[in-house]
XYZ file of C-alpha atoms in Angstrom:
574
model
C -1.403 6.799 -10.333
C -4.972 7.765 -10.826
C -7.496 6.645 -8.061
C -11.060 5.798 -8.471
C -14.640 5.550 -6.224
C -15.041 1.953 -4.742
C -18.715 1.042 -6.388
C -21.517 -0.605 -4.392
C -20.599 -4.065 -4.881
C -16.854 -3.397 -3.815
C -18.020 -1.706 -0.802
C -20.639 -4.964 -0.225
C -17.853 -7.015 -0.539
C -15.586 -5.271 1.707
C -18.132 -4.908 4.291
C -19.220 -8.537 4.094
C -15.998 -9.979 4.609
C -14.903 -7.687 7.761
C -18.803 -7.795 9.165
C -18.503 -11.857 8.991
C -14.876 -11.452 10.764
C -16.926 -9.758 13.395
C -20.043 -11.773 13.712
C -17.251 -14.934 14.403
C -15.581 -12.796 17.044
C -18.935 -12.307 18.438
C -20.308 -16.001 18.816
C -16.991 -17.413 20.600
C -16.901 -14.221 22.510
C -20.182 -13.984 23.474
C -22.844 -16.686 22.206
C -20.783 -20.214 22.086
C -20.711 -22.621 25.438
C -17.093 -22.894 25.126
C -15.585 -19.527 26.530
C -12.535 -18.197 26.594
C -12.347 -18.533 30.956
C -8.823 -20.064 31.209
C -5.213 -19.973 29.067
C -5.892 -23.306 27.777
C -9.178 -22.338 26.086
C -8.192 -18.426 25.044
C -4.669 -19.613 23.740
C -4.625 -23.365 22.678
C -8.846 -23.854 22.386
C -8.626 -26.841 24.891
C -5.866 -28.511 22.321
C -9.481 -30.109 20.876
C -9.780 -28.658 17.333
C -10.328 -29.762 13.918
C -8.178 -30.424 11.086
C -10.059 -27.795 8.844
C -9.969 -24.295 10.656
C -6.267 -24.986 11.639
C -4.870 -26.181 8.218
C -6.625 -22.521 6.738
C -5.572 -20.624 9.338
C -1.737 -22.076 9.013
C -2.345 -21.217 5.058
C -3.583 -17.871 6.095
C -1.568 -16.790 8.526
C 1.643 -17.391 6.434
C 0.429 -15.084 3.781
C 0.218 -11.330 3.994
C -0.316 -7.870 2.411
C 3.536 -7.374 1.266
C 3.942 -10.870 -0.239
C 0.283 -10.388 -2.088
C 1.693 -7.312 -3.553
C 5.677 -8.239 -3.474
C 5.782 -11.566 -4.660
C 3.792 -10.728 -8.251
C 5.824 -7.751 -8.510
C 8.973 -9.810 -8.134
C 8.486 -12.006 -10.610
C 7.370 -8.749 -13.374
C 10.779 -7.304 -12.237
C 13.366 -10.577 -12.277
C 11.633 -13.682 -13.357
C 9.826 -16.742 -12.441
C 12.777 -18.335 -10.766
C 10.803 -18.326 -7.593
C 8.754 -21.337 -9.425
C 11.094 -23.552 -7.262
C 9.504 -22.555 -3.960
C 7.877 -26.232 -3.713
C 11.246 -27.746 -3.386
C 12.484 -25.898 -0.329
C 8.460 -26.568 1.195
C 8.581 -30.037 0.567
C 12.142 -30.219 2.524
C 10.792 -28.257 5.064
C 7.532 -30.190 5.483
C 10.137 -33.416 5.834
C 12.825 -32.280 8.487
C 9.863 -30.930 10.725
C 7.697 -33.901 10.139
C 10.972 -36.393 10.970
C 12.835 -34.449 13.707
C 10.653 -31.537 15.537
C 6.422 -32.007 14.942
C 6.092 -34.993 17.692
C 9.162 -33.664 20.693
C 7.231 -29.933 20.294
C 3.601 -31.745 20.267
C 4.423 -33.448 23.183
C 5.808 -30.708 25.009
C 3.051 -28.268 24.242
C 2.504 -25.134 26.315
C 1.397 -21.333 26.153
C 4.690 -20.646 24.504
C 6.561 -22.761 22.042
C 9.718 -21.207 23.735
C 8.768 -23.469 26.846
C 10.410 -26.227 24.991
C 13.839 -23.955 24.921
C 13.394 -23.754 28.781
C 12.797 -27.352 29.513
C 16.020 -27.873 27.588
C 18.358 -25.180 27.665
C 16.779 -23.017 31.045
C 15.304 -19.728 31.587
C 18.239 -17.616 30.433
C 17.742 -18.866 26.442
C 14.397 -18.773 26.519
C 13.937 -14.526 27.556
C 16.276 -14.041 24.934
C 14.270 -16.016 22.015
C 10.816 -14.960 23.048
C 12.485 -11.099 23.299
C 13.441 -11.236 19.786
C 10.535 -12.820 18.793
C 8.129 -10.321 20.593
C 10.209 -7.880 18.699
C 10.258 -8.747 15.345
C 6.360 -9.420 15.816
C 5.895 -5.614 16.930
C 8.186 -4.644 13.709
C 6.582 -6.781 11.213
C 2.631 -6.493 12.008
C 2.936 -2.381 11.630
C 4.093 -2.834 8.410
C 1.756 -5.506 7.658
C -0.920 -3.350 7.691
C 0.415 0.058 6.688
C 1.222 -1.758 2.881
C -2.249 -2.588 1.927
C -3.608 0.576 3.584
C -1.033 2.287 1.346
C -1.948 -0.252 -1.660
C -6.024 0.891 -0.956
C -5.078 4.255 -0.924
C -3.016 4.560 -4.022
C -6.110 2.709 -5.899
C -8.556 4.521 -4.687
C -7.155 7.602 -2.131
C -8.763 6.688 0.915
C -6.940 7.862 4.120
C -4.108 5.505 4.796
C -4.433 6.152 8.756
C -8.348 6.135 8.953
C -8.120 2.701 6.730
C -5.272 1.132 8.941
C -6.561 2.224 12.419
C -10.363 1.005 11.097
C -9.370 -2.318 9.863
C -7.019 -2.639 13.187
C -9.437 -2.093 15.545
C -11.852 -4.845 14.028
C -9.306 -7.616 13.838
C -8.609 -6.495 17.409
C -12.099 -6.977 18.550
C -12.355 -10.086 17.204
C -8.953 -11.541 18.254
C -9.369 -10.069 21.960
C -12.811 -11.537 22.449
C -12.774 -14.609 20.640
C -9.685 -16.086 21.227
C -7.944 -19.142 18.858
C -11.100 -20.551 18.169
C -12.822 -16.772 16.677
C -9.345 -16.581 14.925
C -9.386 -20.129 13.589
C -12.389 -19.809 11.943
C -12.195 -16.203 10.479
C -9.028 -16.795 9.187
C -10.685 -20.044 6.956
C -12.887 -17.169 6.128
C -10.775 -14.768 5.287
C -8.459 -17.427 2.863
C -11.585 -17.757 0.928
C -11.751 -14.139 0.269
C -7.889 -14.650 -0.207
C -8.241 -16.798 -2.623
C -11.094 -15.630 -4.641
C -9.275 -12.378 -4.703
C -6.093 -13.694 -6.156
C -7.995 -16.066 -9.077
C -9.930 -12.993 -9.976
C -7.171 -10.808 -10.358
C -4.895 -13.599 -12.015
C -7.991 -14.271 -14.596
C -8.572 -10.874 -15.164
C -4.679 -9.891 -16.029
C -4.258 -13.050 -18.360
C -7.758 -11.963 -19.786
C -6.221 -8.706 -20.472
C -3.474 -9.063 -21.872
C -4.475 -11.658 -24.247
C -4.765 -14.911 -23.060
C -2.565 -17.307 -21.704
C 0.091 -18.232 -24.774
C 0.500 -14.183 -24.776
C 1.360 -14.148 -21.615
C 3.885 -17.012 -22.027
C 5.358 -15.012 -25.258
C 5.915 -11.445 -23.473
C 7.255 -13.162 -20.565
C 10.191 -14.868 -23.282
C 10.480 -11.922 -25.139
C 11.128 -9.969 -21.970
C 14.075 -12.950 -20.568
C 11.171 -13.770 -17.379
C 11.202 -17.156 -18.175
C 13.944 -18.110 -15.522
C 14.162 -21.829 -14.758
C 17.690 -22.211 -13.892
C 19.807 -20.091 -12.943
C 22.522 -21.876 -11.987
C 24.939 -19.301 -11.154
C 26.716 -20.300 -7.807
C 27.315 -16.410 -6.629
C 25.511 -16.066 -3.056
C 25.099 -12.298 -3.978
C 22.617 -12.406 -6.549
C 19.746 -11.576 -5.889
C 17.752 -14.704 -6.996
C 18.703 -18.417 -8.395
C 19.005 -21.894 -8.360
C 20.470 -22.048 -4.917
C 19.235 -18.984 -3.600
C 15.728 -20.842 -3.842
C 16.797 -24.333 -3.127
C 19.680 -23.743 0.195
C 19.178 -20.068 1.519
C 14.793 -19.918 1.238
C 14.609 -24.169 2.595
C 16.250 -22.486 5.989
C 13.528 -19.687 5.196
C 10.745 -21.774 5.185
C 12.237 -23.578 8.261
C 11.248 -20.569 10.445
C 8.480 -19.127 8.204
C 6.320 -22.057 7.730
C 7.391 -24.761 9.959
C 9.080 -23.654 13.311
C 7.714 -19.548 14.132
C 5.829 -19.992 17.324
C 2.366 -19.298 15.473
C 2.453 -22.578 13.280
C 4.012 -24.453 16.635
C 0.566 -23.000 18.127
C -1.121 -24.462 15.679
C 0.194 -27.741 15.491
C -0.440 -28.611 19.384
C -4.023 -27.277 19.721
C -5.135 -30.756 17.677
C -6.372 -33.673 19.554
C -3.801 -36.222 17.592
C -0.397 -35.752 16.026
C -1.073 -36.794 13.208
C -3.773 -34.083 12.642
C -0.575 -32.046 13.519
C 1.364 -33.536 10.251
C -2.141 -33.554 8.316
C -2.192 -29.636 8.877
C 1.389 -28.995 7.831
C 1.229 -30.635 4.437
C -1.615 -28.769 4.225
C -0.130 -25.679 5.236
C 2.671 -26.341 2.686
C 0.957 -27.158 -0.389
C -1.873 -24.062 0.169
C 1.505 -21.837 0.435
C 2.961 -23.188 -2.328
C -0.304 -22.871 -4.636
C -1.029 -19.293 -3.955
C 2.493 -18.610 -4.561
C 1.861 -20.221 -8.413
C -0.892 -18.245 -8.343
C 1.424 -14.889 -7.526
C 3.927 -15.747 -10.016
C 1.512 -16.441 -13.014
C -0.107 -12.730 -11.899
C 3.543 -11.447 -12.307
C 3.597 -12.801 -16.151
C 0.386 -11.436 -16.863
C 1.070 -7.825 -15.149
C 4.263 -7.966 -17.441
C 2.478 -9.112 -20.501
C 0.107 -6.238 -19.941
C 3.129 -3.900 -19.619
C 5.147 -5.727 -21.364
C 6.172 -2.244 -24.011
C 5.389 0.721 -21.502
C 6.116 0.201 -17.967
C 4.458 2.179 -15.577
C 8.144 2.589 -12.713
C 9.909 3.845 -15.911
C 7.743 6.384 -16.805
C 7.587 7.919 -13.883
C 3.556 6.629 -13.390
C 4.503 4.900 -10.075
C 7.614 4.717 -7.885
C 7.895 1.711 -7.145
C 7.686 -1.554 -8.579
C 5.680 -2.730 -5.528
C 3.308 -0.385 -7.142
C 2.818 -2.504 -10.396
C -0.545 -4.842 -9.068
C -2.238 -1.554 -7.197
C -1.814 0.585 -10.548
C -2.792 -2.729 -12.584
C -6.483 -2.353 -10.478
C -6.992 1.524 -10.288
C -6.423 1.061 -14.324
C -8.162 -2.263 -15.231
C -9.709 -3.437 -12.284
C -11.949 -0.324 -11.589
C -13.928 -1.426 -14.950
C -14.869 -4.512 -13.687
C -17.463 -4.094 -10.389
C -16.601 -6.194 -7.210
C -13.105 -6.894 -8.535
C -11.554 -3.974 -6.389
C -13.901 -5.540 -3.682
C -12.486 -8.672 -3.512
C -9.128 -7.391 -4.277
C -8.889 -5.437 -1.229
C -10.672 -7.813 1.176
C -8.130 -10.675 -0.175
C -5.248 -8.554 0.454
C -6.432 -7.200 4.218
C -7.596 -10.419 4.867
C -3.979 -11.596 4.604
C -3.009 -9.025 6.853
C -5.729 -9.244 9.531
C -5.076 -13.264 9.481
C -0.975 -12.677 10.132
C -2.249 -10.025 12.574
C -4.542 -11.576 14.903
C -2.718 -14.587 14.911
C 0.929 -12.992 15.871
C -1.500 -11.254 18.275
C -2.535 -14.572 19.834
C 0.684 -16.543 20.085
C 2.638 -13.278 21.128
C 0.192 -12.698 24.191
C 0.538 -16.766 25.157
C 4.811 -16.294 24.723
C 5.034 -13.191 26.735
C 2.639 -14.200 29.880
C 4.185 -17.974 29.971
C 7.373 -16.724 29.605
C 7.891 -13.488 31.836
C 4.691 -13.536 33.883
C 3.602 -16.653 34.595
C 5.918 -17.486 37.639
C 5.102 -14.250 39.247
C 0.989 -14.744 39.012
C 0.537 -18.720 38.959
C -1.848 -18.243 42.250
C -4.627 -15.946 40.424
C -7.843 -18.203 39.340
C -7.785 -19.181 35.804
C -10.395 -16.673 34.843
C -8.070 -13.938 36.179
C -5.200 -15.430 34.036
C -7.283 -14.934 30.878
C -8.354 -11.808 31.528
C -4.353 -11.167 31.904
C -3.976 -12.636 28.524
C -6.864 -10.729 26.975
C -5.076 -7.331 28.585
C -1.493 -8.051 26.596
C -3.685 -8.386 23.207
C -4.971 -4.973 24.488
C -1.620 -3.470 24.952
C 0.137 -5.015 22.020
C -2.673 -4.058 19.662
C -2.731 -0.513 20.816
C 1.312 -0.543 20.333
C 1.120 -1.770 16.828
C -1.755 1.198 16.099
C 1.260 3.713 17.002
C 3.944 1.908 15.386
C 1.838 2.202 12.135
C 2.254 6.636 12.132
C 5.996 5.544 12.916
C 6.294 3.324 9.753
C 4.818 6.384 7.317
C 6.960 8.765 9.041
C 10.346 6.680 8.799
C 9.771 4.636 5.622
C 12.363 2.481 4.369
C 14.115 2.386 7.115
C 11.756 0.602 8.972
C 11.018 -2.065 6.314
C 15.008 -2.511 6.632
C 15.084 -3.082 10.168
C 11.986 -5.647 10.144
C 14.090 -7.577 7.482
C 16.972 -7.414 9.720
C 14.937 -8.884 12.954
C 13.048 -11.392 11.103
C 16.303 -12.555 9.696
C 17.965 -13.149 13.151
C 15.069 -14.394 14.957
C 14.068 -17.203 11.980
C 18.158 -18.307 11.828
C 18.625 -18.134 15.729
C 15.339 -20.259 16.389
C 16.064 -22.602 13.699
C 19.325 -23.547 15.134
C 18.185 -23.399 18.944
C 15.306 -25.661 18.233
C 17.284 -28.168 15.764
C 20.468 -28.764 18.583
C 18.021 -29.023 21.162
C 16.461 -32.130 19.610
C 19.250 -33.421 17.900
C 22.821 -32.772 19.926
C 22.252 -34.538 23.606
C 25.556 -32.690 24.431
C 24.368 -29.034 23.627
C 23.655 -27.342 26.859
C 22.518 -24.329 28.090
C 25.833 -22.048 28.096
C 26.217 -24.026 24.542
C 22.791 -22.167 23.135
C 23.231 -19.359 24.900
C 26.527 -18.265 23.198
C 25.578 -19.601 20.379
C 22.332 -18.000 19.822
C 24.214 -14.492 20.604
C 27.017 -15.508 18.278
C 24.405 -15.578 15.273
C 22.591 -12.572 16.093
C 25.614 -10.057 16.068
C 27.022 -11.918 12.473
C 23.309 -11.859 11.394
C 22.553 -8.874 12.481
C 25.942 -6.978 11.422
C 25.363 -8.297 8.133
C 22.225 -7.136 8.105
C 23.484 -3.458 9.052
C 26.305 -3.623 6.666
C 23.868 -4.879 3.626
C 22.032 -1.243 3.861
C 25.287 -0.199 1.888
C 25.136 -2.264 -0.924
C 23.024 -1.067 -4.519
C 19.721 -2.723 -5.109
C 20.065 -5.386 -7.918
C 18.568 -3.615 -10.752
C 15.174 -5.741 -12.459
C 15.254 -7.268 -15.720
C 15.059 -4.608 -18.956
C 11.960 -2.544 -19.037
C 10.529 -1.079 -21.924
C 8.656 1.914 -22.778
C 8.805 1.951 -26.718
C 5.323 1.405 -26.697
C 3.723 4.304 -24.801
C 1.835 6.624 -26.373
C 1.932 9.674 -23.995
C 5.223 9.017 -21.664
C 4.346 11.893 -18.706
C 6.063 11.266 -15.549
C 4.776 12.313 -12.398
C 5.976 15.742 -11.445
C 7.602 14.820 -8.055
C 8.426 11.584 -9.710
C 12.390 10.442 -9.686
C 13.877 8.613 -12.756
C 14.336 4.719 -12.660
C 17.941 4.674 -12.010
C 18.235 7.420 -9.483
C 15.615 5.949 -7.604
C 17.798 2.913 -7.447
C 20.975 5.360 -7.013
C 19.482 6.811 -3.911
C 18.824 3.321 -2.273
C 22.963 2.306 -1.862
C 26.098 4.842 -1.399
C 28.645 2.570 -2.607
C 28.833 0.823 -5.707
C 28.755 -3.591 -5.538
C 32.832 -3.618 -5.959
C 33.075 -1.071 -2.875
C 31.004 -3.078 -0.344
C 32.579 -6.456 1.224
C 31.343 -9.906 0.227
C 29.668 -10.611 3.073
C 27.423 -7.616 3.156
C 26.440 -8.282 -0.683
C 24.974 -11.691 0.794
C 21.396 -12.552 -0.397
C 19.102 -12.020 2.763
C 17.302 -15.630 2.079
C 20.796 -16.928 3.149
C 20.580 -15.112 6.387
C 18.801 -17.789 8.236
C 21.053 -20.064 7.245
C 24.150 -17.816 8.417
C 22.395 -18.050 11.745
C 22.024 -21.565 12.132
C 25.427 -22.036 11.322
C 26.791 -20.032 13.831
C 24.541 -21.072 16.115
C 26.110 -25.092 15.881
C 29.427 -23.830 15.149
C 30.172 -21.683 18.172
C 27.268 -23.192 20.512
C 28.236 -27.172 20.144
C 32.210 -26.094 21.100
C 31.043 -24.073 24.129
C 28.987 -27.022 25.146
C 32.263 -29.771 24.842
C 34.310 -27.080 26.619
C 31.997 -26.767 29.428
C 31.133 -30.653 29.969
C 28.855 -30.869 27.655
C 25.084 -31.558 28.528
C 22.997 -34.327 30.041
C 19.501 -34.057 29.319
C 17.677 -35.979 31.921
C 14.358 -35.733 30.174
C 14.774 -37.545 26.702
C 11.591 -36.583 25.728
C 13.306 -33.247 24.535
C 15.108 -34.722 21.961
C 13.931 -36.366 18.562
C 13.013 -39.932 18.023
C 15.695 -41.356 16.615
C 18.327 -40.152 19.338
C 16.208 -40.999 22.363
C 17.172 -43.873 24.359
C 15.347 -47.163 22.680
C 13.552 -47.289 25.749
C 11.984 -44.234 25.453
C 11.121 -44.256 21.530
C 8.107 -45.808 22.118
C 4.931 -43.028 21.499
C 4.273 -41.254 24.906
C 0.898 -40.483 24.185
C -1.805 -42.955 23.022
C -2.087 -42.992 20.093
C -0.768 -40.117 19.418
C -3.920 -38.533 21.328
C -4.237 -35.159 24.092
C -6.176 -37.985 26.800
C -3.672 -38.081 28.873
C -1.984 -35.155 28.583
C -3.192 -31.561 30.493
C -2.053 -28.174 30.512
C 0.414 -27.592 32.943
C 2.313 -24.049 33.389
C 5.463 -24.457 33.920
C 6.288 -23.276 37.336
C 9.621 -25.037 38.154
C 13.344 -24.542 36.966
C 15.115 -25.898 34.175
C 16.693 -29.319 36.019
């Protein structure tokens, strides 16, 4: 791939958008009345904000480098099938809205796991805010290595200098500004998100004709996939891969991971709460169209001489950074906004994982041991695990260049248990009265070893080859000189051929989380009925419509933080 110089209005651009990140941490670090002296204020911003900041930052924070860059070059490689994604966000938005948004608003804390205490005691909770804290140190390593990579295949600026640079500055801003910086430069950084994404979008259509060429290439090359109604849980995208395996997905991704549950209780009312998850739904959905219609137009533009099959880039992750250092670099302030969009992304997953992660592991591992320090002292405490964890994820980021795929494979893997595990902990919590502690507790380790051994045995399997490529149309085919061809690059990612690998290890990985919150009810509700079942005293804990009708009536009023006030909690699970 052949890199190119930045010009002056991509660096102004670049700088602008990182500068302003900066300038916010500054003002709520240093400038605004309202500081960051206590856990309430550093972690939940006195559970006063605004609709606006949180919606973008819940938009933000669900987007990052590797789906700006993945999900485009998903649909050039195996169609728009993905155009379903609304359906499984709309059911998510639903369930959430119906059975968890008002039990976890009303049982806010520090950690969204403090609900799995109240309910199912101490024991569960370790183990879901462990796997949580590690997926979180897996995932934001790679979060930023992929667009450093991206930025350095464009234009060959050092991968470290650019990862550790960019770290260190969402650091700053996330350590000394707490939720309320981070609200407000990730509604910045969406907009640079955003305007990034259109720009590229416009300028690929523009390119490759217009938007009924587009639409053509994309028929002529069999991307136009609708329906695929095949009912084979191994392939590697249809109908129901979209519509069962991604809704339990989107459970964890968008509606019940312990950032958006952050989100959702630092507003004054609930129904801000349900305001901001629509919201958060229907932005995801939107820049995913916007991804997918990128995907066309990359094709269209490649639609007779792909760049993966002659040898011009590895990878077809590659396909939207080549698409810039090609096109893009002709067109001043598009590589500008390009790269702040897609480090934006990054910085927003970043510094908010940074954020929730530092509330989860004080209130859940340190906050019985110091609850007699001053509440200054406690957010300093806070402030020092950003420190740590932000220093961690600056090593981890050598250790993803050095080990590679096998990294990415084992971030899959942990995401996969932790979203399927949660999903199921959280949903029998609220909805099974009889599912007690030894109940979740078995069944949460049930569904991480079949999870997580199907996520080992899946490493075995051959990647689904994309749709046909073509390169009929090229008029100087040169393939890099280190450069592998198409099919032994896919060769060298399996040992065994699809007939030689069991079923189960063939799986598609959206149906993962749905594995785990299978086995989570099937083996946890049976432990619970063997062991006399539970009795939860506090009916608060479940959902509405299985509380006692004495109880269903709104505990707060109405709907409002008045009468509510941070409280650690400091007592066992009755």
């Amino acid at each position: 791939m052949e890199n190119f110089a930045l010009s002056f209005v991509d660096v102004i651009v670049f700088v602008i958008s990182f500068g302003a990140s900066v300038l916010i941490g500054v003002y709520y670090g240093f400038v605004s009345k309202k500081r960051q002296n206590s856990p309430s204020e550093y972690i939940l911003g006195g559970r006063q904000m605004t609709v606006l900041p949180v919606a973008a930052s819940l938009v933000s924070t669900q987007l990052s480098g590797p789906s700006i860059l993945g999900m485009p070059a998903e649909v050039y490689a195996f169609g728009t099938q993905y155009w379903l994604i609304f359906v499984p966000a709309t059911i998510m938005t639903i369930v959430v809205c119906k059975i968890h948004l008002k039990v976890l608003y009303e049982q806010a804390s520090l950690s969204s796991f403090t609900y799995i205490e109240r309910r199912f005691g101490q024991g569960v909770k370790k183990m879901m805010s462990g796997v949580y804290a590690l997926s979180i140190l897996l995932f934001l390593p790679v979060a930023i290595y992929v667009p450093a990579l991206a930025l350095n295949q464009m234009t060959g600026l050092d991968i470290y200098a650019t990862a550790m640079v960019l770290s260190i500055i969402c650091l700053f801003y996330t350590l000394v500004g707490g939720i309320r910086g981070i609200l407000w430069t990730d509604t910045l950084q969406l907009v640079f998100m955003l305007v990034g994404t259109v720009m590229v979008s416009g300028l690929a259509i523009y390119t490759a004709g217009g938007v009924q060429k587009v639409w053509d290439a994309a028929d002529r090359g069999g991307r136009l996939v609708f329906f695929n109604m095949t009912p084979n849980p191994t392939v590697r995208v249809s109908f129901w891969t979209i519509l069962v395996g991604n809704t339990f997905v989107q459970f964890f991704h968008l509606g019940l991971n312990p950032t958006s549950i952050q989100r959702y209780v630092i507003l004054p009312q609930l129904k801000d709460a349900k305001i901001c998850l629509i919201a958060m739904s229907v932005g995801y959905v939107l820049f995913n169209a916007l991804f997918l219609v990128t995907g066309l137009a990359l094709y269209a533009n490649y639609e007779d001489c792909d760049p993966m099959k002659v040898g011009v880039i590895r990878k077809i992750d590659q396909i939207l950074p080549h698409y810039m250092a090609e096109i893009g670099r002709h067109f001043p302030g598009l590589a500008g906004f390009f790269a702040a969009g897609l480090f934006s992304a990054s910085l927003s997953s970043m510094s908010s994982c940074l954020n929730t992660l530092s509330g989860c592991l004080y209130e859940d591992f340190l906050a019985r041991t110091f609850h007699h320090c001053t509440e200054l002292r406690k957010s300093l405490m806070l402030k020092a695990i950003v420190l740590i964890l932000g220093g961690i994820q600056l090593v981890l980021v050598f250790v993803v260049d050095s080990l590679g795929a096998a990294v990415f494979q084992l971030t899959v893997s942990v995401l996969s248990i932790s979203g399927g595990v949660a999903v199921g902990i959280f949903t029998s919590g609220m909805i099974l009265p009889k599912m007690n502690a030894q109940g979740a507790l078995w069944g949460g380790i049930s569904a991480m070893l079949a999870v997580g051994g199907i996520s080992v045995g899946a490493q075995m399997r051959l990647k689904e080859p994309p749709l046909p490529l073509r390169t009929d149309g090229c008029t100087n085919i040169t393939a890099l000189s280190s450069g592998v061809s198409f099919l032994e690059s896919v060769a060298a990612d399996g040992v065994s051929s699809a007939e030689d690998v069991y079923w189960i290890f063939r799986l598609n990985y959206m149906f993962y989380a749905l594995v785990g919150f299978i086995v989570v009810l099937a083996v946890g509700y049976p432990v619970s009925l063997l062991t006399d079942g539970g009795r939860v005293e506090d009916e608060n804990l479940l959902t509405n419509c299985v509380r006692a009708s004495s109880i269903r009536k709104p505990s707060l009023s109405p709907g409002k933080h008045e009468n509510v006030s941070y409280v650690e909690v400091s007592t066992e699970n009755k």
